[in-house]
PDB file of C-alpha atoms in Angstrom:
ATOM      1  CA  MET A   1       9.539 -18.672 -19.361  1.00  0.00           C
ATOM      2  CA  ALA A   2      12.339 -21.189 -18.816  1.00  0.00           C
ATOM      3  CA  PHE A   3      15.799 -20.580 -17.393  1.00  0.00           C
ATOM      4  CA  GLU A   4      18.437 -19.995 -20.041  1.00  0.00           C
ATOM      5  CA  GLU A   5      20.828 -21.758 -17.673  1.00  0.00           C
ATOM      6  CA  PHE A   6      20.558 -23.314 -14.216  1.00  0.00           C
ATOM      7  CA  LYS A   7      23.664 -24.796 -12.581  1.00  0.00           C
ATOM      8  CA  ILE A   8      24.261 -26.027  -9.046  1.00  0.00           C
ATOM      9  CA  GLY A   9      27.693 -26.180  -7.450  1.00  0.00           C
ATOM     10  CA  PRO A  10      29.523 -25.907  -4.112  1.00  0.00           C
ATOM     11  CA  LEU A  11      29.917 -22.529  -2.428  1.00  0.00           C
ATOM     12  CA  THR A  12      33.639 -21.887  -2.802  1.00  0.00           C
ATOM     13  CA  GLU A  13      33.748 -18.077  -2.665  1.00  0.00           C
ATOM     14  CA  LYS A  14      32.828 -15.678   0.120  1.00  0.00           C
ATOM     15  CA  SER A  15      29.120 -14.905   0.129  1.00  0.00           C
ATOM     16  CA  ASN A  16      27.564 -11.531   0.919  1.00  0.00           C
ATOM     17  CA  PHE A  17      24.596 -13.241   2.544  1.00  0.00           C
ATOM     18  CA  VAL A  18      25.605 -16.445   4.358  1.00  0.00           C
ATOM     19  CA  ILE A  19      28.565 -17.769   6.372  1.00  0.00           C
ATOM     20  CA  PRO A  20      28.671 -21.511   7.145  1.00  0.00           C
ATOM     21  CA  PHE A  21      30.071 -22.542  10.522  1.00  0.00           C
ATOM     22  CA  ARG A  22      30.386 -25.547  12.840  1.00  0.00           C
ATOM     23  CA  ILE A  23      29.641 -25.744  16.569  1.00  0.00           C
ATOM     24  CA  ASN A  24      31.350 -28.379  18.707  1.00  0.00           C
ATOM     25  CA  TYR A  25      29.931 -28.781  22.197  1.00  0.00           C
ATOM     26  CA  ARG A  26      29.623 -31.268  25.020  1.00  0.00           C
ATOM     27  CA  LYS A  27      26.395 -32.012  26.892  1.00  0.00           C
ATOM     28  CA  ASN A  28      25.499 -34.865  29.242  1.00  0.00           C
ATOM     29  CA  GLY A  29      28.971 -36.282  28.737  1.00  0.00           C
ATOM     30  CA  ILE A  30      28.577 -36.584  24.960  1.00  0.00           C
ATOM     31  CA  ASN A  31      30.538 -34.627  22.347  1.00  0.00           C
ATOM     32  CA  ARG A  32      28.269 -33.232  19.668  1.00  0.00           C
ATOM     33  CA  THR A  33      28.661 -31.312  16.419  1.00  0.00           C
ATOM     34  CA  VAL A  34      26.133 -29.046  14.745  1.00  0.00           C
ATOM     35  CA  ASP A  35      26.533 -27.210  11.442  1.00  0.00           C
ATOM     36  CA  GLY A  36      24.867 -23.867  10.878  1.00  0.00           C
ATOM     37  CA  VAL A  37      24.710 -20.891   8.563  1.00  0.00           C
ATOM     38  CA  LYS A  38      24.973 -17.292   9.733  1.00  0.00           C
ATOM     39  CA  SER A  39      22.618 -15.015   7.834  1.00  0.00           C
ATOM     40  CA  HIS A  40      21.061 -11.571   8.137  1.00  0.00           C
ATOM     41  CA  SER A  41      18.025 -10.881  10.254  1.00  0.00           C
ATOM     42  CA  ASP A  42      15.068  -9.555   8.303  1.00  0.00           C
ATOM     43  CA  VAL A  43      11.891  -7.524   8.431  1.00  0.00           C
ATOM     44  CA  SER A  44       8.565  -8.585   6.917  1.00  0.00           C
ATOM     45  CA  ILE A  45       5.528  -6.394   6.378  1.00  0.00           C
ATOM     46  CA  LEU A  46       1.909  -7.501   6.156  1.00  0.00           C
ATOM     47  CA  ILE A  47       0.268  -4.770   4.078  1.00  0.00           C
ATOM     48  CA  TYR A  48      -3.477  -4.187   3.871  1.00  0.00           C
ATOM     49  CA  ASN A  49      -4.846  -1.824   1.214  1.00  0.00           C
ATOM     50  CA  GLN A  50      -8.059  -0.369   2.632  1.00  0.00           C
ATOM     51  CA  ASP A  51      -9.279   0.954  -0.712  1.00  0.00           C
ATOM     52  CA  ARG A  52      -8.935  -2.394  -2.478  1.00  0.00           C
ATOM     53  CA  LYS A  53      -9.856  -4.489   0.573  1.00  0.00           C
ATOM     54  CA  SER A  54      -6.872  -6.661  -0.228  1.00  0.00           C
ATOM     55  CA  LEU A  55      -3.615  -7.833   1.246  1.00  0.00           C
ATOM     56  CA  VAL A  56      -0.599  -6.631  -0.710  1.00  0.00           C
ATOM     57  CA  LEU A  57       1.750  -9.562  -1.322  1.00  0.00           C
ATOM     58  CA  VAL A  58       4.757 -10.114  -3.545  1.00  0.00           C
ATOM     59  CA  LYS A  59       5.392 -12.954  -5.961  1.00  0.00           C
ATOM     60  CA  GLN A  60       8.992 -13.579  -6.922  1.00  0.00           C
ATOM     61  CA  LEU A  61      11.351 -16.222  -8.223  1.00  0.00           C
ATOM     62  CA  ARG A  62      13.348 -18.063  -5.554  1.00  0.00           C
ATOM     63  CA  PRO A  63      16.013 -20.196  -7.271  1.00  0.00           C
ATOM     64  CA  VAL A  64      16.644 -22.220  -4.096  1.00  0.00           C
ATOM     65  CA  VAL A  65      12.959 -23.179  -4.014  1.00  0.00           C
ATOM     66  CA  TYR A  66      13.266 -24.295  -7.635  1.00  0.00           C
ATOM     67  CA  TYR A  67      16.377 -26.314  -6.767  1.00  0.00           C
ATOM     68  CA  VAL A  68      14.500 -28.141  -4.008  1.00  0.00           C
ATOM     69  CA  GLN A  69      11.727 -28.961  -6.477  1.00  0.00           C
ATOM     70  CA  LEU A  70      14.355 -30.495  -8.761  1.00  0.00           C
ATOM     71  CA  GLN A  71      15.241 -32.936  -5.998  1.00  0.00           C
ATOM     72  CA  ASN A  72      11.621 -34.094  -5.856  1.00  0.00           C
ATOM     73  CA  ILE A  73      11.367 -34.946  -9.561  1.00  0.00           C
ATOM     74  CA  SER A  74      12.105 -38.612 -10.216  1.00  0.00           C
ATOM     75  CA  ASN A  75      11.541 -38.828 -13.981  1.00  0.00           C
ATOM     76  CA  GLY A  76      14.504 -36.666 -14.931  1.00  0.00           C
ATOM     77  CA  ASP A  77      12.397 -33.848 -16.376  1.00  0.00           C
ATOM     78  CA  ASN A  78      12.999 -30.312 -15.178  1.00  0.00           C
ATOM     79  CA  PRO A  79       9.911 -28.687 -13.649  1.00  0.00           C
ATOM     80  CA  PRO A  80       8.683 -25.418 -15.187  1.00  0.00           C
ATOM     81  CA  GLU A  81      10.153 -22.200 -13.830  1.00  0.00           C
ATOM     82  CA  ASP A  82       6.831 -21.508 -12.089  1.00  0.00           C
ATOM     83  CA  PHE A  83       7.836 -24.133  -9.526  1.00  0.00           C
ATOM     84  CA  GLY A  84      10.378 -21.645  -8.174  1.00  0.00           C
ATOM     85  CA  TYR A  85       7.965 -18.793  -7.492  1.00  0.00           C
ATOM     86  CA  THR A  86       6.698 -17.993  -4.019  1.00  0.00           C
ATOM     87  CA  LEU A  87       3.989 -15.758  -2.617  1.00  0.00           C
ATOM     88  CA  GLU A  88       5.368 -13.768   0.299  1.00  0.00           C
ATOM     89  CA  LEU A  89       5.072 -10.720   2.476  1.00  0.00           C
ATOM     90  CA  CYS A  90       7.040  -7.672   1.455  1.00  0.00           C
ATOM     91  CA  ALA A  91      10.385  -8.204   3.195  1.00  0.00           C
ATOM     92  CA  GLY A  92      14.063  -7.361   3.294  1.00  0.00           C
ATOM     93  CA  ILE A  93      17.257  -8.155   5.134  1.00  0.00           C
ATOM     94  CA  VAL A  94      18.592  -5.979   7.943  1.00  0.00           C
ATOM     95  CA  ASP A  95      21.882  -4.792   6.475  1.00  0.00           C
ATOM     96  CA  LYS A  96      21.853  -1.035   7.113  1.00  0.00           C
ATOM     97  CA  PRO A  97      23.141  -0.363  10.659  1.00  0.00           C
ATOM     98  CA  ASP A  98      22.451   3.365  10.381  1.00  0.00           C
ATOM     99  CA  LEU A  99      18.702   2.803   9.912  1.00  0.00           C
ATOM    100  CA  SER A 100      16.047   1.637  12.360  1.00  0.00           C
ATOM    101  CA  LEU A 101      14.094  -1.536  11.625  1.00  0.00           C
ATOM    102  CA  GLU A 102      11.036   0.585  10.834  1.00  0.00           C
ATOM    103  CA  GLU A 103      13.034   2.691   8.374  1.00  0.00           C
ATOM    104  CA  ILE A 104      14.334  -0.442   6.658  1.00  0.00           C
ATOM    105  CA  ALA A 105      10.804  -1.848   6.488  1.00  0.00           C
ATOM    106  CA  ALA A 106       9.381   1.378   5.035  1.00  0.00           C
ATOM    107  CA  ALA A 107      12.112   1.404   2.385  1.00  0.00           C
ATOM    108  CA  GLU A 108      11.246  -2.180   1.411  1.00  0.00           C
ATOM    109  CA  VAL A 109       7.555  -1.301   1.130  1.00  0.00           C
ATOM    110  CA  HIS A 110       8.456   1.485  -1.301  1.00  0.00           C
ATOM    111  CA  GLU A 111      10.990  -0.553  -3.265  1.00  0.00           C
ATOM    112  CA  GLU A 112       8.952  -3.734  -3.639  1.00  0.00           C
ATOM    113  CA  CYS A 113       5.318  -2.631  -3.535  1.00  0.00           C
ATOM    114  CA  GLY A 114       5.441   1.033  -4.516  1.00  0.00           C
ATOM    115  CA  TYR A 115       3.903   2.568  -1.382  1.00  0.00           C
ATOM    116  CA  ARG A 116       5.581   5.585   0.195  1.00  0.00           C
ATOM    117  CA  VAL A 117       4.881   5.569   3.935  1.00  0.00           C
ATOM    118  CA  ASP A 118       6.365   7.109   7.048  1.00  0.00           C
ATOM    119  CA  PRO A 119       8.125   4.519   9.248  1.00  0.00           C
ATOM    120  CA  SER A 120       5.927   5.565  12.191  1.00  0.00           C
ATOM    121  CA  ARG A 121       2.932   3.935  10.476  1.00  0.00           C
ATOM    122  CA  LEU A 122       4.442   0.461  10.831  1.00  0.00           C
ATOM    123  CA  ASN A 123       3.219  -1.585  13.801  1.00  0.00           C
ATOM    124  CA  LYS A 124       5.325  -4.535  14.929  1.00  0.00           C
ATOM    125  CA  PHE A 125       3.211  -7.491  16.012  1.00  0.00           C
ATOM    126  CA  SER A 126       5.721 -10.344  16.276  1.00  0.00           C
ATOM    127  CA  THR A 127       9.379 -11.307  16.399  1.00  0.00           C
ATOM    128  CA  VAL A 128      10.210 -14.825  15.271  1.00  0.00           C
ATOM    129  CA  ILE A 129      13.169 -17.156  14.844  1.00  0.00           C
ATOM    130  CA  THR A 130      13.283 -18.681  11.374  1.00  0.00           C
ATOM    131  CA  ASN A 131      14.957 -21.923  10.303  1.00  0.00           C
ATOM    132  CA  GLU A 132      15.989 -22.609  13.886  1.00  0.00           C
ATOM    133  CA  ARG A 133      18.010 -25.714  13.014  1.00  0.00           C
ATOM    134  CA  LEU A 134      20.240 -24.017  10.456  1.00  0.00           C
ATOM    135  CA  THR A 135      20.298 -20.215  10.685  1.00  0.00           C
ATOM    136  CA  ALA A 136      18.195 -19.228  13.722  1.00  0.00           C
ATOM    137  CA  ALA A 137      17.905 -15.783  12.144  1.00  0.00           C
ATOM    138  CA  SER A 138      15.501 -13.371  13.799  1.00  0.00           C
ATOM    139  CA  GLY A 139      12.719 -11.658  11.946  1.00  0.00           C
ATOM    140  CA  CYS A 140      10.401  -8.804  12.886  1.00  0.00           C
ATOM    141  CA  ILE A 141       6.910  -8.769  11.381  1.00  0.00           C
ATOM    142  CA  TYR A 142       5.035  -5.496  10.925  1.00  0.00           C
ATOM    143  CA  TYR A 143       1.474  -4.600  10.014  1.00  0.00           C
ATOM    144  CA  LEU A 144       0.770  -1.643   7.742  1.00  0.00           C
ATOM    145  CA  GLU A 145      -2.464  -0.182   6.414  1.00  0.00           C
ATOM    146  CA  VAL A 146      -2.227   1.779   3.163  1.00  0.00           C
ATOM    147  CA  GLY A 147      -4.479   3.367   0.566  1.00  0.00           C
ATOM    148  CA  ASP A 148      -4.137   4.039  -3.125  1.00  0.00           C
ATOM    149  CA  ASN A 149      -3.139   7.620  -2.290  1.00  0.00           C
ATOM    150  CA  ASP A 150       0.115   6.217  -0.841  1.00  0.00           C
ATOM    151  CA  LEU A 151       1.130   4.721  -4.185  1.00  0.00           C
ATOM    152  CA  ASP A 152       4.203   6.035  -5.984  1.00  0.00           C
ATOM    153  CA  SER A 153       3.774   5.124  -9.656  1.00  0.00           C
ATOM    154  CA  ALA A 154       7.535   5.247 -10.219  1.00  0.00           C
ATOM    155  CA  ALA A 155       8.345   2.680  -7.513  1.00  0.00           C
ATOM    156  CA  GLY A 156       7.756  -1.017  -6.877  1.00  0.00           C
ATOM    157  CA  GLY A 157       8.962  -4.201  -8.501  1.00  0.00           C
ATOM    158  CA  GLY A 158      12.095  -4.657  -6.408  1.00  0.00           C
ATOM    159  CA  ASN A 159      15.729  -3.743  -6.916  1.00  0.00           C
ATOM    160  CA  ALA A 160      16.749  -4.561 -10.480  1.00  0.00           C
ATOM    161  CA  ASP A 161      20.430  -4.153  -9.560  1.00  0.00           C
ATOM    162  CA  ASP A 162      20.031  -7.103  -7.171  1.00  0.00           C
ATOM    163  CA  GLY A 163      18.302  -9.188  -9.822  1.00  0.00           C
ATOM    164  CA  GLU A 164      14.884  -8.826  -8.213  1.00  0.00           C
ATOM    165  CA  CYS A 165      11.806  -9.111 -10.395  1.00  0.00           C
ATOM    166  CA  ILE A 166       8.793  -8.747  -8.131  1.00  0.00           C
ATOM    167  CA  GLU A 167       5.135  -8.927  -9.055  1.00  0.00           C
ATOM    168  CA  VAL A 168       2.782  -7.155  -6.656  1.00  0.00           C
ATOM    169  CA  VAL A 169      -0.273  -9.310  -5.915  1.00  0.00           C
ATOM    170  CA  TYR A 170      -3.493  -7.924  -4.438  1.00  0.00           C
ATOM    171  CA  TRP A 171      -5.218 -10.710  -2.543  1.00  0.00           C
ATOM    172  CA  PRO A 172      -8.883  -9.979  -1.650  1.00  0.00           C
ATOM    173  CA  ILE A 173      -9.600 -10.531   2.021  1.00  0.00           C
ATOM    174  CA  ASP A 174     -12.781 -12.442   1.157  1.00  0.00           C
ATOM    175  CA  ARG A 175     -10.456 -15.135  -0.262  1.00  0.00           C
ATOM    176  CA  ILE A 176      -7.969 -15.042   2.585  1.00  0.00           C
ATOM    177  CA  ASP A 177      -8.560 -18.666   3.624  1.00  0.00           C
ATOM    178  CA  GLU A 178      -7.132 -19.825   0.288  1.00  0.00           C
ATOM    179  CA  LEU A 179      -3.705 -18.519   1.279  1.00  0.00           C
ATOM    180  CA  LEU A 180      -3.497 -21.221   3.933  1.00  0.00           C
ATOM    181  CA  THR A 181      -3.746 -24.034   1.350  1.00  0.00           C
ATOM    182  CA  LEU A 182      -2.077 -22.555  -1.745  1.00  0.00           C
ATOM    183  CA  THR A 183       1.215 -24.357  -1.119  1.00  0.00           C
ATOM    184  CA  GLU A 184      -0.529 -27.690  -1.602  1.00  0.00           C
ATOM    185  CA  THR A 185      -2.346 -26.641  -4.744  1.00  0.00           C
ATOM    186  CA  LYS A 186      -0.477 -24.047  -6.767  1.00  0.00           C
ATOM    187  CA  THR A 187       1.990 -21.422  -5.533  1.00  0.00           C
ATOM    188  CA  HIS A 188       4.425 -21.855  -2.651  1.00  0.00           C
ATOM    189  CA  VAL A 189       3.567 -19.653   0.335  1.00  0.00           C
ATOM    190  CA  SER A 190       6.218 -18.779   2.921  1.00  0.00           C
ATOM    191  CA  ASP A 191       5.743 -19.790   6.557  1.00  0.00           C
ATOM    192  CA  ILE A 192       5.939 -16.165   7.695  1.00  0.00           C
ATOM    193  CA  THR A 193       3.094 -15.328   5.314  1.00  0.00           C
ATOM    194  CA  VAL A 194       0.910 -18.067   6.794  1.00  0.00           C
ATOM    195  CA  LEU A 195       1.647 -16.816  10.323  1.00  0.00           C
ATOM    196  CA  ALA A 196       0.821 -13.236   9.340  1.00  0.00           C
ATOM    197  CA  VAL A 197      -2.431 -14.267   7.648  1.00  0.00           C
ATOM    198  CA  LEU A 198      -3.536 -16.134  10.775  1.00  0.00           C
ATOM    199  CA  TRP A 199      -2.712 -13.057  12.884  1.00  0.00           C
ATOM    200  CA  PHE A 200      -4.685 -10.855  10.473  1.00  0.00           C
ATOM    201  CA  GLN A 201      -7.698 -13.166  10.665  1.00  0.00           C
ATOM    202  CA  LEU A 202      -7.615 -13.068  14.457  1.00  0.00           C
ATOM    203  CA  HIS A 203      -6.815  -9.419  15.159  1.00  0.00           C
ATOM    204  CA  ILE A 204      -7.791  -7.306  12.124  1.00  0.00           C
ATOM    205  CA  LEU A 205     -10.381  -9.060   9.969  1.00  0.00           C
ATOM    206  CA  PRO A 206     -13.191  -9.120  12.582  1.00  0.00           C
ATOM    207  CA  SER A 207     -13.250  -5.306  12.670  1.00  0.00           C
ATOM    208  CA  LEU A 208     -13.319  -4.806   8.885  1.00  0.00           C
TER     209      LEU A 208
END
């Protein structure tokens, strides 16, 4: 399916998600300037379904990814919309100060992937800084084991009010190595996903 419309322009109105800023500083006697973008921290969840022996990932359209692909096309043709899809961990921004990170993560698991879990089941295994040159936003990564009995048939697919359209992808663990090369061959895979897969291979897979 192609975009009905796809326009790129300058950010002239206040955004709910990013705030551009400039840092002026002096070091070693030299004045320097760095531009950055303030954005929300986030939580990401690596989900393993024990019944299906699969990782639970999400595939969704990322218009900015599509825009970057446009810059790489030299013949003037627009790439297909598939170029804008990414394979990612279930994730969400930290924008609810009254909730713990685990509560936010559990809500995202339910909203995006359809699993209803208690926040206490989430195990944090890493905290990372993403896009350190531009946003330096922090992200917490959790591991969660689920079963089909945790599924809520009425949930999943993302928040339609936010324009999300999420496809839940079950990736068999006997094909897990393919996730490390997919970006070069077919679907874009986020860096956090690659990190989480490597962690899973090292710490979880040997005991399965």
